[in-house]
């Protein structure tokens, strides 16, 4: 595990977001754990299930978006107390909890253990580290906010998942370089994040993604909630063309800003649907924003957009004068729940 570089301020969300690209390379899984994954692949896998909540659940959604095109088995994410009954012995369950203490995640792991499922855990400590040390575990750097740790989690878990699926490994270092270079040219190929922040200030964004941009839209919504402390939503194409579009009906929509997350390799039907929806929304008096990335791979497009929108979320936090780091309400909820248990 690489030491966290000294210039990263762990107490500052803006610093963490600036270090998004290099954080991808902070943790490399050991050969030992990769060999276990290879063995699971050779034994046969019926499905891969990620269990986790909030910031720790997003990595599973990204991996599903990245690998589902090539995987011969389903990849799903459970954000709940109960593992679905179809997840049985032939599956692999990856439990992700940054703190290691999230009750829903621990409850699913308990059920996985009872069912004799192969388990892998990813955490920085807590109960998960204590109770699951007999299973393969990625023990990652502590001290970050879970949501800020997305690149760290992804850099650690993607090689495992690719090995389980039986795919070639993504060259993480190359992605780090491309993300770092691209952020330096924001303003050339995409508007500066501050300009998007200004358009979203005191508005309610709906981030809209198709295919593998769906989890990115969901991540953007969560970053607005947690960093900028503002209401935000996410939705997906083509589904939203069959319902959400009808909701843009009266005065109540004035504060809503649809934000389309686009890339150059969209399939033709999806591309056309987005063009038509943007036109319709403009005619309805909305001011939709279209953001487009130009990467040549799924992972690059997802991460270019995520890094960019994470930055927008901290810009909005600063415009609103709120602390992007604190999560008082989530902490209060967890406190009240633990008292009533
Ligand atoms: C905090 C955050 C939260 C947590 C969630 C689960 O930054 O993003 O959504 O991720 O409450 O906690 P962990 O990740 O510790 O399992």
Short mmCIF file of C-alpha atoms and ligand atoms in Angstrom, two decimals:
data_model
loop_
_atom_site.label_atom_id
_atom_site.label_comp_id
_atom_site.label_asym_id
_atom_site.label_seq_id
_atom_site.Cartn_x
_atom_site.Cartn_y
_atom_site.Cartn_z
CA UNK A 1 0.00 0.00 0.00
CA UNK A 2 1.46 3.34 -1.07
CA UNK A 3 1.84 6.08 1.56
CA UNK A 4 -0.66 8.93 1.13
CA UNK A 5 1.31 11.81 -0.45
CA UNK A 6 2.02 14.59 2.08
CA UNK A 7 0.43 17.32 0.01
CA UNK A 8 -3.01 15.70 0.30
CA UNK A 9 -5.11 17.41 2.95
CA UNK A 10 -7.35 14.64 4.23
CA UNK A 11 -9.60 17.15 5.99
CA UNK A 12 -10.31 19.12 2.86
CA UNK A 13 -12.70 17.84 0.19
CA UNK A 14 -11.33 20.19 -2.43
CA UNK A 15 -7.81 18.79 -1.91
CA UNK A 16 -9.15 15.22 -2.08
CA UNK A 17 -11.03 15.95 -5.28
CA UNK A 18 -7.92 17.55 -6.81
CA UNK A 19 -6.06 14.31 -6.05
CA UNK A 20 -8.80 12.16 -7.58
CA UNK A 21 -6.60 11.00 -10.51
CA UNK A 22 -3.54 9.92 -8.50
CA UNK A 23 -5.69 8.33 -5.76
CA UNK A 24 -6.56 5.64 -8.33
CA UNK A 25 -3.02 4.36 -8.03
CA UNK A 26 -2.65 4.44 -4.24
CA UNK A 27 -3.52 0.80 -3.63
CA UNK A 28 -2.49 -2.24 -5.64
CA UNK A 29 -3.92 -5.59 -4.51
CA UNK A 30 -1.27 -8.18 -3.61
CA UNK A 31 -0.41 -11.07 -5.94
CA UNK A 32 -1.72 -13.38 -3.23
CA UNK A 33 -5.24 -11.96 -3.36
CA UNK A 34 -5.18 -11.79 -7.17
CA UNK A 35 -4.23 -15.48 -7.23
CA UNK A 36 -7.23 -16.28 -5.04
CA UNK A 37 -9.44 -14.43 -7.54
CA UNK A 38 -7.84 -16.40 -10.38
CA UNK A 39 -8.60 -19.60 -8.51
CA UNK A 40 -12.26 -18.53 -8.01
CA UNK A 41 -12.45 -17.81 -11.74
CA UNK A 42 -11.08 -21.26 -12.57
CA UNK A 43 -13.42 -22.97 -10.08
CA UNK A 44 -16.37 -21.22 -11.80
CA UNK A 45 -18.47 -18.24 -10.71
CA UNK A 46 -22.25 -17.96 -11.08
CA UNK A 47 -22.41 -14.29 -10.22
CA UNK A 48 -20.60 -11.43 -8.53
CA UNK A 49 -22.42 -9.36 -5.93
CA UNK A 50 -21.15 -6.17 -4.31
CA UNK A 51 -22.65 -5.28 -0.95
CA UNK A 52 -22.17 -1.77 0.42
CA UNK A 53 -23.96 1.48 1.17
CA UNK A 54 -23.56 5.13 0.14
CA UNK A 55 -20.05 6.08 -0.94
CA UNK A 56 -18.93 2.46 -0.58
CA UNK A 57 -21.69 1.14 -2.84
CA UNK A 58 -20.76 3.28 -5.79
CA UNK A 59 -17.62 1.35 -6.66
CA UNK A 60 -19.74 -1.79 -7.29
CA UNK A 61 -22.03 0.18 -9.59
CA UNK A 62 -19.01 1.47 -11.54
CA UNK A 63 -17.55 -2.02 -11.85
CA UNK A 64 -20.85 -3.40 -13.03
CA UNK A 65 -21.06 -0.56 -15.61
CA UNK A 66 -17.48 -1.27 -16.70
CA UNK A 67 -17.53 -5.05 -16.93
CA UNK A 68 -21.10 -6.14 -17.63
CA UNK A 69 -20.51 -6.06 -21.40
CA UNK A 70 -17.76 -8.69 -21.12
CA UNK A 71 -18.78 -10.74 -18.10
CA UNK A 72 -20.30 -14.19 -18.57
CA UNK A 73 -22.07 -13.95 -15.23
CA UNK A 74 -24.26 -11.25 -13.67
CA UNK A 75 -22.69 -8.48 -11.61
CA UNK A 76 -25.08 -6.87 -9.13
CA UNK A 77 -25.02 -4.41 -6.26
CA UNK A 78 -27.04 -4.85 -3.06
CA UNK A 79 -27.65 -1.74 -0.94
CA UNK A 80 -29.81 -3.28 1.72
CA UNK A 81 -29.95 -5.51 4.81
CA UNK A 82 -30.94 -8.66 2.91
CA UNK A 83 -29.08 -10.62 0.27
CA UNK A 84 -31.53 -11.78 -2.42
CA UNK A 85 -32.16 -15.52 -2.24
CA UNK A 86 -30.74 -16.13 -5.75
CA UNK A 87 -27.27 -15.26 -4.41
CA UNK A 88 -26.04 -18.70 -3.42
CA UNK A 89 -22.91 -20.80 -3.00
CA UNK A 90 -21.66 -20.43 -6.59
CA UNK A 91 -21.43 -16.64 -6.28
CA UNK A 92 -18.67 -14.38 -5.00
CA UNK A 93 -19.68 -11.55 -2.64
CA UNK A 94 -17.45 -8.50 -2.27
CA UNK A 95 -18.33 -6.54 0.87
CA UNK A 96 -17.24 -2.91 0.72
CA UNK A 97 -17.44 -0.65 3.76
CA UNK A 98 -14.90 2.10 4.11
CA UNK A 99 -15.45 2.42 7.87
CA UNK A 100 -16.10 -1.29 8.29
CA UNK A 101 -19.05 -0.56 10.55
CA UNK A 102 -22.03 -0.16 8.24
CA UNK A 103 -24.86 -2.30 9.55
CA UNK A 104 -26.54 -3.11 6.24
CA UNK A 105 -23.25 -4.28 4.72
CA UNK A 106 -22.36 -6.37 7.76
CA UNK A 107 -25.83 -7.92 7.75
CA UNK A 108 -25.43 -9.02 4.09
CA UNK A 109 -21.98 -10.44 4.82
CA UNK A 110 -23.41 -12.46 7.70
CA UNK A 111 -25.96 -13.98 5.32
CA UNK A 112 -23.27 -14.66 2.70
CA UNK A 113 -21.25 -16.47 5.35
CA UNK A 114 -24.26 -18.56 6.43
CA UNK A 115 -24.83 -19.56 2.80
CA UNK A 116 -21.19 -20.64 2.36
CA UNK A 117 -20.55 -18.02 -0.33
CA UNK A 118 -16.99 -17.04 -1.23
CA UNK A 119 -16.43 -13.64 0.42
CA UNK A 120 -13.88 -10.89 -0.20
CA UNK A 121 -13.91 -7.75 1.95
CA UNK A 122 -12.66 -4.22 1.36
CA UNK A 123 -12.35 -1.85 4.31
CA UNK A 124 -10.08 0.47 6.26
CA UNK A 125 -10.93 -1.17 9.62
CA UNK A 126 -13.89 -1.43 11.99
CA UNK A 127 -15.98 -4.52 12.62
CA UNK A 128 -15.44 -5.78 9.09
CA UNK A 129 -11.70 -6.01 9.65
CA UNK A 130 -12.25 -7.67 13.04
CA UNK A 131 -14.87 -10.21 12.00
CA UNK A 132 -13.84 -11.16 8.46
CA UNK A 133 -10.06 -11.48 8.70
CA UNK A 134 -10.22 -15.15 7.76
CA UNK A 135 -11.44 -14.15 4.27
CA UNK A 136 -9.37 -12.42 1.58
CA UNK A 137 -9.37 -8.73 2.53
CA UNK A 138 -8.14 -5.49 0.99
CA UNK A 139 -7.18 -3.32 3.93
CA UNK A 140 -7.09 0.16 2.46
CA UNK A 141 -5.92 3.58 3.74
CA UNK A 142 -8.09 5.02 6.52
CA UNK A 143 -8.83 8.65 7.36
CA UNK A 144 -10.76 9.68 4.25
CA UNK A 145 -14.44 10.33 3.77
CA UNK A 146 -15.83 7.17 2.07
CA UNK A 147 -17.20 9.15 -0.87
CA UNK A 148 -13.82 10.80 -1.45
CA UNK A 149 -12.25 7.34 -1.50
CA UNK A 150 -14.05 6.26 -4.71
CA UNK A 151 -10.88 6.33 -6.88
CA UNK A 152 -8.91 4.53 -4.17
CA UNK A 153 -11.59 1.82 -3.92
CA UNK A 154 -11.87 1.53 -7.68
CA UNK A 155 -8.11 1.24 -8.21
CA UNK A 156 -8.04 -1.50 -5.57
CA UNK A 157 -11.16 -3.46 -6.56
CA UNK A 158 -11.08 -3.25 -10.37
CA UNK A 159 -8.06 -5.61 -10.74
CA UNK A 160 -9.81 -8.16 -8.48
CA UNK A 161 -13.04 -7.93 -10.45
CA UNK A 162 -11.28 -8.19 -13.81
CA UNK A 163 -9.48 -11.31 -12.57
CA UNK A 164 -12.72 -12.85 -11.31
CA UNK A 165 -14.35 -12.17 -14.69
CA UNK A 166 -11.24 -13.47 -16.52
CA UNK A 167 -10.42 -10.25 -18.35
CA UNK A 168 -7.19 -8.39 -19.06
CA UNK A 169 -6.30 -5.84 -16.42
CA UNK A 170 -6.83 -2.12 -17.05
CA UNK A 171 -3.52 -0.22 -17.03
CA UNK A 172 -4.36 2.00 -14.05
CA UNK A 173 -1.20 4.14 -14.41
CA UNK A 174 -2.21 5.13 -17.90
CA UNK A 175 -5.67 6.18 -16.68
CA UNK A 176 -4.06 8.24 -13.89
CA UNK A 177 -1.95 10.07 -16.49
CA UNK A 178 -4.87 10.71 -18.83
CA UNK A 179 -7.11 12.02 -16.03
CA UNK A 180 -4.37 14.29 -14.70
CA UNK A 181 -3.67 15.72 -18.16
CA UNK A 182 -7.33 16.20 -18.97
CA UNK A 183 -8.09 18.20 -15.80
CA UNK A 184 -5.36 20.65 -16.84
CA UNK A 185 -7.25 21.41 -20.03
CA UNK A 186 -10.74 21.94 -18.57
CA UNK A 187 -11.94 25.11 -20.22
CA UNK A 188 -10.71 23.94 -23.66
CA UNK A 189 -12.83 20.87 -24.38
CA UNK A 190 -15.44 21.30 -21.65
CA UNK A 191 -16.52 24.44 -19.80
CA UNK A 192 -14.74 25.19 -16.52
CA UNK A 193 -16.46 23.42 -13.57
CA UNK A 194 -17.11 26.80 -11.92
CA UNK A 195 -19.30 27.81 -14.89
CA UNK A 196 -21.47 24.71 -14.46
CA UNK A 197 -21.52 25.35 -10.70
CA UNK A 198 -22.88 28.85 -11.37
CA UNK A 199 -25.65 27.42 -13.57
CA UNK A 200 -26.60 24.91 -10.88
CA UNK A 201 -26.35 27.29 -7.92
CA UNK A 202 -29.69 27.41 -6.07
CA UNK A 203 -31.17 24.99 -8.59
CA UNK A 204 -32.03 21.31 -8.41
CA UNK A 205 -30.04 19.28 -10.92
CA UNK A 206 -31.20 16.00 -12.41
CA UNK A 207 -28.15 14.17 -13.73
CA UNK A 208 -29.12 11.97 -16.63
CA UNK A 209 -26.94 9.12 -17.86
CA UNK A 210 -27.32 6.31 -20.36
CA UNK A 211 -25.55 2.92 -20.36
CA UNK A 212 -22.36 3.13 -18.32
CA UNK A 213 -22.98 6.81 -17.51
CA UNK A 214 -25.89 5.77 -15.23
CA UNK A 215 -23.72 5.16 -12.18
CA UNK A 216 -21.88 8.40 -12.93
CA UNK A 217 -25.20 10.28 -12.84
CA UNK A 218 -26.03 8.61 -9.52
CA UNK A 219 -22.59 9.47 -8.11
CA UNK A 220 -23.06 13.13 -9.19
CA UNK A 221 -26.42 13.27 -7.39
CA UNK A 222 -24.84 11.88 -4.21
CA UNK A 223 -21.92 14.32 -4.41
CA UNK A 224 -24.35 17.23 -4.69
CA UNK A 225 -26.26 15.91 -1.66
CA UNK A 226 -23.22 15.22 0.51
CA UNK A 227 -20.65 17.81 -0.61
CA UNK A 228 -22.84 20.74 -1.69
CA UNK A 229 -25.67 19.93 0.81
CA UNK A 230 -28.28 20.45 -1.84
CA UNK A 231 -31.12 18.42 -3.27
CA UNK A 232 -30.29 16.64 -6.52
CA UNK A 233 -31.59 13.67 -8.46
CA UNK A 234 -30.40 11.25 -11.09
CA UNK A 235 -32.19 9.39 -13.81
CA UNK A 236 -31.46 7.30 -16.83
CA UNK A 237 -32.04 7.09 -20.53
CA UNK A 238 -33.96 5.50 -22.22
CA UNK A 239 -36.24 4.97 -19.18
CA UNK A 240 -36.79 8.65 -18.32
CA UNK A 241 -38.20 9.24 -21.82
CA UNK A 242 -41.13 7.07 -20.75
CA UNK A 243 -42.09 8.87 -17.53
CA UNK A 244 -39.92 11.70 -16.17
CA UNK A 245 -40.40 13.80 -19.28
CA UNK A 246 -44.10 14.06 -18.39
CA UNK A 247 -43.25 15.60 -15.01
CA UNK A 248 -41.99 18.81 -16.62
CA UNK A 249 -45.42 20.26 -16.64
CA UNK A 250 -45.85 23.50 -14.72
CA UNK A 251 -44.18 26.24 -12.66
CA UNK A 252 -42.70 23.71 -10.24
CA UNK A 253 -40.06 22.84 -12.84
CA UNK A 254 -38.46 26.28 -12.88
CA UNK A 255 -35.70 25.30 -10.49
CA UNK A 256 -34.89 21.99 -12.13
CA UNK A 257 -31.88 21.69 -14.42
CA UNK A 258 -31.49 18.51 -16.46
CA UNK A 259 -27.78 17.71 -16.89
CA UNK A 260 -27.06 15.20 -19.65
CA UNK A 261 -23.84 13.19 -19.22
CA UNK A 262 -22.63 12.32 -22.70
CA UNK A 263 -19.69 10.77 -24.51
CA UNK A 264 -18.57 10.20 -28.09
CA UNK A 265 -19.32 6.48 -28.29
CA UNK A 266 -23.02 6.51 -27.48
CA UNK A 267 -25.06 3.99 -29.42
CA UNK A 268 -27.08 5.69 -32.15
CA UNK A 269 -30.54 5.28 -30.56
CA UNK A 270 -29.31 6.67 -27.24
CA UNK A 271 -27.59 9.58 -28.91
CA UNK A 272 -30.70 10.47 -30.89
CA UNK A 273 -32.95 10.16 -27.84
CA UNK A 274 -30.76 12.59 -25.88
CA UNK A 275 -30.66 15.12 -28.74
CA UNK A 276 -34.44 15.03 -29.02
CA UNK A 277 -34.96 15.27 -25.25
CA UNK A 278 -32.63 18.26 -24.99
CA UNK A 279 -34.60 20.00 -27.76
CA UNK A 280 -37.91 19.21 -26.06
CA UNK A 281 -36.69 20.47 -22.68
CA UNK A 282 -35.50 23.71 -24.27
CA UNK A 283 -38.92 24.17 -25.87
CA UNK A 284 -40.50 23.64 -22.44
CA UNK A 285 -38.49 26.58 -21.12
CA UNK A 286 -35.85 24.56 -19.26
CA UNK A 287 -32.12 25.20 -19.53
CA UNK A 288 -30.66 21.71 -19.95
CA UNK A 289 -26.90 21.35 -19.72
CA UNK A 290 -25.06 18.88 -21.90
CA UNK A 291 -21.63 17.75 -20.74
CA UNK A 292 -19.56 15.61 -23.09
CA UNK A 293 -16.33 13.71 -22.52
CA UNK A 294 -14.11 12.38 -25.27
CA UNK A 295 -12.29 9.38 -23.79
CA UNK A 296 -11.63 6.26 -25.84
CA UNK A 297 -12.73 3.74 -23.21
CA UNK A 298 -15.56 3.16 -20.77
CA UNK A 299 -13.37 3.63 -17.73
CA UNK A 300 -11.84 6.82 -19.03
CA UNK A 301 -15.20 8.35 -19.90
CA UNK A 302 -16.69 7.41 -16.54
CA UNK A 303 -13.77 8.82 -14.59
CA UNK A 304 -13.31 11.96 -16.69
CA UNK A 305 -16.95 12.81 -15.99
CA UNK A 306 -16.80 11.82 -12.32
CA UNK A 307 -13.70 13.88 -11.59
CA UNK A 308 -15.26 16.85 -13.35
CA UNK A 309 -18.60 16.60 -11.51
CA UNK A 310 -16.94 15.99 -8.14
CA UNK A 311 -15.18 19.30 -8.77
CA UNK A 312 -18.48 20.98 -9.64
CA UNK A 313 -19.91 19.72 -6.31
CA UNK A 314 -17.11 21.28 -4.25
CA UNK A 315 -17.42 24.53 -6.23
CA UNK A 316 -21.12 24.66 -5.34
CA UNK A 317 -20.32 23.88 -1.69
CA UNK A 318 -17.96 26.83 -1.63
CA UNK A 319 -20.50 29.14 -3.32
CA UNK A 320 -23.07 28.09 -0.74
CA UNK A 321 -20.64 28.57 2.13
CA UNK A 322 -21.05 24.99 3.39
CA UNK A 323 -18.34 22.57 4.47
CA UNK A 324 -18.07 19.96 1.72
CA UNK A 325 -16.47 17.54 4.15
CA UNK A 326 -18.98 17.39 6.99
CA UNK A 327 -21.90 14.97 6.96
CA UNK A 328 -23.72 16.02 10.12
CA UNK A 329 -27.09 14.60 9.22
CA UNK A 330 -25.78 11.19 8.18
CA UNK A 331 -23.76 11.05 11.42
CA UNK A 332 -26.79 12.11 13.49
CA UNK A 333 -28.96 9.44 11.87
CA UNK A 334 -26.36 6.75 12.51
CA UNK A 335 -26.08 7.94 16.15
CA UNK A 336 -29.84 7.84 16.73
CA UNK A 337 -30.11 4.41 15.13
CA UNK A 338 -27.30 2.97 17.21
CA UNK A 339 -28.97 4.29 20.40
CA UNK A 340 -32.31 2.69 19.56
CA UNK A 341 -30.78 -0.72 18.80
C1 LIG B 1 -19.64 9.45 3.58
C2 LIG B 1 -20.45 8.70 2.63
C3 LIG B 1 -21.52 7.79 3.13
C4 LIG B 1 -20.96 6.42 3.58
C5 LIG B 1 -22.08 5.47 4.01
C6 LIG B 1 -21.58 4.05 4.34
O1 LIG B 1 -18.61 10.12 2.91
O2 LIG B 1 -20.25 8.84 1.47
O3 LIG B 1 -22.44 7.64 2.07
O4 LIG B 1 -20.24 5.84 2.52
O5 LIG B 1 -22.72 6.00 5.13
O6 LIG B 1 -20.48 4.06 5.19
P1 LIG B 1 -19.19 3.19 4.82
O7 LIG B 1 -18.74 3.69 3.48
O8 LIG B 1 -18.19 3.48 5.90
O9 LIG B 1 -19.63 1.76 4.78
#
